[in-house]
Amino acid sequence: MRPTRVSIDLNALRHNLQQVRRAAPGCRVMAAIKANGYGHGLIRVAHALDDSDGFGVACLDEALQLREAGITAPITLLEGFFDPTEIPLIERHRLELVLHHPEQIATLLQTPLGGPLRVWLKIDSGMHRLGVSPEQAALYWQQLKAHPALEAVGQMTHLACADERDHPSTWRQLERFAQATGDLGGEKSIANSAAILGWPTSHAEVVRPGIMLYGVSPFVHGRAADEQLRPVMGFHSALIAVKRMQKGDAIGYGDTWVCPEEMPVGVVAAGYGDGYPRHAVSGTPVLVNGKRVPLIGRVSMDMLTVDLRSQPDARIGDPVLLWGSGLPVEEVAESAGTIGYELLCSVTPRVRVEVTTKTTI
Ligand SMILES: *Cc1c(COP(=O)(O)O)cnc(C)c1O
């Protein structure tokens, strides 16, 4: 069997939820499990996080999968509906909505509703992605409050720069949101993982952790261990070839890496067809037998190659870790010009999944 697989450690997931509770005591936790639970499996993550107060997803389809799997907890559609034909299903499955645009609000207000439908008003406090303007927040909030079939839960915003501590834009956004919502009543929700860990004044009533639940630091150049988070995903494979190359031999597509001396080179059964980033540069760390070796040459679809000079005894079948416990996905992401979020979401369906509850540190 091809040795390529991911392990998903459900105890680590639960530990990380406890870290959210520790960082934001007294807050309700809406766990972000969109994009297949950040690549960890939507349903499995929802079951493991049954201690959260609800879930946030990106679309109706994700919410319906959860309901079909028997998840009865509150589920919020973080971008609301995309199309009014979704509204009957949203009502039937008691999904909560984030309303972010005047047109979307107008559409909802024109739709016959059974109710009660729980809605959040999203305000653009400065990220300039989704949300109504702070100036119009009171107007829309009153419209939602006045509608007999709607239960206006509160106001929400999202921070653009919370992953950098003490960033002036975040202070400005918090200020703008406070000004726009101060008189409105209802609950407030601002904080993603970075804000939960780095911006305590943003916690309000409901926090929305995503990446920290999966054991990845939300901070630029951050590491999960610094936040007492445990990585949930391990990306494993093995050496399927070990060869002795001569000085001057080029390795892989494009001849981008040339052996500087006679040396052993290992071939690992994992490539971009599995979700390992093709842009990972030569030198990106890979663990062979638990020890670091550098990636060399281009990543191909099904394989990648490593420099085994530090492990001359390595053999076919030896275990390889591409990221996980002992090799932070944050570090691999930095070597590939991306962020851990993208790598976790990118593992492809052909990679076998092994669910564990092993770590008990
Ligand atoms: C995905 C998402 C989150 C979680 O963000 P992380 O950075 O992963 O913690 C929070 N809020 C909204 C609106 C989201 O879409």
Coordinates of N, CA, C and O in Angstrom, one line a residue, residues 238-306:
A238 N 6.8 7.7 3.3 CA 8.0 6.8 3.6 C 8.9 7.0 2.4 O 8.5 7.4 1.3
L239 N 10.2 6.6 2.6 CA 11.1 6.5 1.5 C 10.8 5.3 0.6 O 10.6 4.2 1.1
I240 N 10.7 5.6 -0.7 CA 10.4 4.5 -1.6 C 11.6 4.2 -2.5 O 11.6 3.2 -3.3
A241 N 12.7 5.0 -2.4 CA 13.9 4.7 -3.1 C 15.0 5.5 -2.4 O 14.8 6.6 -1.9
V242 N 16.2 4.8 -2.3 CA 17.4 5.5 -1.8 C 18.5 5.2 -2.8 O 18.7 4.1 -3.1
K243 N 19.1 6.3 -3.3 CA 20.2 6.0 -4.3 C 21.4 6.9 -4.0 O 21.3 7.9 -3.4
R244 N 22.5 6.3 -4.5 CA 23.8 7.0 -4.3 C 24.1 7.8 -5.6 O 24.2 7.2 -6.7
M245 N 24.1 9.1 -5.5 CA 24.4 9.9 -6.7 C 25.8 10.4 -6.7 O 26.5 10.5 -5.7
Q246 N 26.2 10.8 -7.9 CA 27.6 11.3 -8.1 C 27.6 12.8 -8.1 O 26.6 13.4 -8.4
K247 N 28.7 13.4 -7.8 CA 28.9 14.8 -7.9 C 28.5 15.3 -9.3 O 28.9 14.6 -10.3
G248 N 27.7 16.3 -9.4 CA 27.2 16.8 -10.7 C 25.9 16.2 -11.2 O 25.3 16.7 -12.2
D249 N 25.4 15.2 -10.6 CA 24.1 14.6 -11.0 C 23.0 15.6 -10.6 O 22.9 16.1 -9.5
A250 N 22.1 15.8 -11.5 CA 20.9 16.7 -11.3 C 19.7 15.9 -10.8 O 19.6 14.8 -11.3
I251 N 19.0 16.5 -9.9 CA 17.8 15.7 -9.3 C 16.5 16.3 -9.8 O 16.2 17.5 -9.5
G252 N 15.7 15.5 -10.4 CA 14.3 15.9 -10.7 C 14.1 16.8 -11.9 O 15.0 17.1 -12.6
Y253 N 12.8 17.2 -12.0 CA 12.4 18.0 -13.2 C 13.2 19.3 -13.2 O 13.4 20.0 -12.2
G254 N 13.6 19.7 -14.4 CA 14.3 21.0 -14.6 C 15.7 21.0 -14.2 O 16.4 22.0 -14.2
D255 N 16.2 19.9 -13.6 CA 17.6 19.8 -13.2 C 18.0 21.0 -12.2 O 19.0 21.6 -12.3
T256 N 17.0 21.3 -11.3 CA 17.2 22.5 -10.5 C 18.2 22.3 -9.4 O 18.7 23.3 -8.8
W257 N 18.4 21.1 -9.0 CA 19.4 20.9 -7.9 C 20.4 19.9 -8.3 O 20.1 18.8 -8.9
V258 N 21.7 20.2 -8.1 CA 22.8 19.4 -8.6 C 23.6 18.9 -7.4 O 24.0 19.8 -6.5
C259 N 23.9 17.6 -7.3 CA 24.7 17.1 -6.2 C 26.1 17.7 -6.1 O 26.8 17.6 -7.1
P260 N 26.4 18.3 -5.0 CA 27.7 18.9 -4.9 C 28.8 17.9 -4.6 O 30.0 18.2 -4.7
E261 N 28.5 16.7 -4.4 CA 29.5 15.6 -4.1 C 28.7 14.3 -4.2 O 27.5 14.2 -4.4
E262 N 29.4 13.2 -4.1 CA 28.8 11.9 -4.0 C 27.9 11.9 -2.8 O 28.4 12.2 -1.7
M263 N 26.7 11.4 -2.9 CA 25.8 11.5 -1.8 C 24.6 10.6 -1.9 O 24.2 10.3 -3.0
P264 N 23.9 10.3 -0.8 CA 22.7 9.5 -0.9 C 21.5 10.5 -1.1 O 21.4 11.5 -0.4
V265 N 20.5 10.1 -1.9 CA 19.3 10.9 -2.2 C 18.1 9.9 -1.9 O 18.1 8.8 -2.4
G266 N 17.1 10.5 -1.2 CA 15.9 9.7 -0.9 C 14.7 10.2 -1.7 O 14.6 11.4 -2.0
V267 N 13.9 9.2 -2.2 CA 12.7 9.6 -2.9 C 11.5 9.3 -1.9 O 11.4 8.1 -1.4
V268 N 10.6 10.3 -1.7 CA 9.5 10.1 -0.8 C 8.2 10.1 -1.6 O 8.1 10.8 -2.6
A269 N 7.3 9.2 -1.2 CA 6.0 9.0 -1.9 C 5.0 10.1 -1.5 O 4.1 9.8 -0.7
A270 N 5.2 11.3 -1.9 CA 4.3 12.4 -1.7 C 4.6 13.5 -2.6 O 5.8 13.8 -2.8
G271 N 3.6 14.2 -3.2 CA 3.9 15.3 -4.1 C 2.7 16.2 -4.1 O 1.8 16.1 -3.3
Y272 N 2.7 17.1 -5.1 CA 1.6 18.0 -5.1 C 0.3 17.4 -5.5 O -0.8 18.0 -5.1
G273 N 0.3 16.2 -6.0 CA -1.0 15.5 -6.2 C -1.6 15.0 -4.9 O -2.7 14.6 -4.9
D274 N -0.8 15.1 -3.8 CA -1.3 14.7 -2.5 C -1.6 16.0 -1.7 O -2.1 15.9 -0.6
G275 N -1.1 17.1 -2.2 CA -1.3 18.4 -1.5 C 0.0 18.9 -0.9 O -0.1 20.0 -0.2
Y276 N 1.1 18.3 -1.1 CA 2.4 18.9 -0.7 C 2.7 20.0 -1.7 O 2.5 19.9 -2.9
P277 N 3.1 21.2 -1.1 CA 3.2 22.4 -2.0 C 4.3 22.3 -3.0 O 5.5 22.0 -2.7
R278 N 4.0 22.4 -4.3 CA 5.0 22.4 -5.3 C 6.0 23.5 -5.2 O 7.2 23.4 -5.6
H279 N 5.6 24.6 -4.6 CA 6.5 25.7 -4.4 C 7.4 25.6 -3.3 O 8.2 26.5 -3.0
A280 N 7.4 24.5 -2.5 CA 8.4 24.4 -1.4 C 9.8 24.4 -2.1 O 10.1 23.6 -3.0
V281 N 10.7 25.2 -1.5 CA 12.0 25.4 -2.1 C 12.9 24.3 -1.6 O 12.7 23.7 -0.6
S282 N 14.0 24.1 -2.3 CA 15.1 23.2 -1.9 C 15.5 23.8 -0.5 O 15.7 25.0 -0.3
G283 N 15.7 22.8 0.5 CA 16.0 23.3 1.8 C 14.8 23.2 2.8 O 15.0 23.2 4.0
T284 N 13.6 23.1 2.2 CA 12.4 22.9 3.1 C 12.6 21.7 4.0 O 13.0 20.6 3.4
P285 N 12.4 21.8 5.3 CA 12.7 20.6 6.1 C 11.6 19.5 5.9 O 10.4 19.7 5.7
V286 N 12.2 18.3 6.0 CA 11.3 17.0 5.9 C 11.9 16.1 7.0 O 13.1 16.1 7.3
L287 N 11.1 15.4 7.8 CA 11.6 14.5 8.8 C 11.7 13.1 8.2 O 10.7 12.5 7.8
V288 N 12.9 12.6 8.3 CA 13.2 11.2 7.9 C 13.6 10.5 9.2 O 14.6 11.0 9.8
N289 N 12.9 9.5 9.6 CA 13.2 8.8 10.9 C 13.3 9.8 12.0 O 14.1 9.7 12.9
G290 N 12.4 10.8 12.0 CA 12.3 11.7 13.0 C 13.3 12.8 13.0 O 13.4 13.7 13.9
K291 N 14.2 12.8 12.0 CA 15.3 13.8 11.9 C 15.2 14.6 10.7 O 14.8 14.1 9.6
R292 N 15.6 15.9 10.8 CA 15.4 16.8 9.7 C 16.4 16.6 8.5 O 17.6 16.4 8.8
V293 N 15.9 16.5 7.3 CA 16.7 16.6 6.1 C 16.1 17.6 5.2 O 14.9 17.9 5.3
P294 N 16.9 18.1 4.3 CA 16.4 19.1 3.4 C 15.8 18.5 2.1 O 16.3 17.6 1.6
L295 N 14.6 19.1 1.7 CA 14.0 18.8 0.4 C 15.0 19.3 -0.7 O 15.7 20.3 -0.5
I296 N 15.2 18.5 -1.7 CA 16.1 19.0 -2.8 C 15.3 18.8 -4.2 O 14.5 17.9 -4.3
G297 N 15.5 19.7 -5.1 CA 14.9 19.7 -6.4 C 13.4 20.0 -6.4 O 12.9 20.3 -5.3
R298 N 12.8 19.9 -7.5 CA 11.4 20.2 -7.6 C 10.5 19.1 -7.0 O 10.8 17.9 -7.2
V299 N 9.4 19.6 -6.4 CA 8.4 18.6 -6.0 C 7.6 18.2 -7.2 O 7.2 19.0 -8.0
S300 N 7.4 16.9 -7.4 CA 6.6 16.4 -8.5 C 5.3 15.9 -8.0 O 4.9 16.1 -6.9
M301 N 4.4 15.4 -8.9 CA 3.1 15.1 -8.6 C 2.9 14.1 -7.5 O 2.1 14.2 -6.5
D302 N 3.8 13.0 -7.6 CA 3.6 11.9 -6.7 C 4.8 11.7 -5.7 O 4.8 10.8 -4.9
M303 N 5.8 12.5 -6.0 CA 7.1 12.2 -5.2 C 7.8 13.5 -5.0 O 7.6 14.5 -5.6
L304 N 8.7 13.4 -4.0 CA 9.7 14.5 -3.8 C 11.0 13.9 -3.3 O 11.0 12.7 -3.0
T305 N 12.0 14.6 -3.4 CA 13.4 14.1 -3.1 C 14.0 14.8 -2.0 O 13.8 16.0 -1.8
V306 N 14.8 14.1 -1.2 CA 15.5 14.7 -0.1 C 17.0 14.3 -0.1 O 17.4 13.3 -0.6

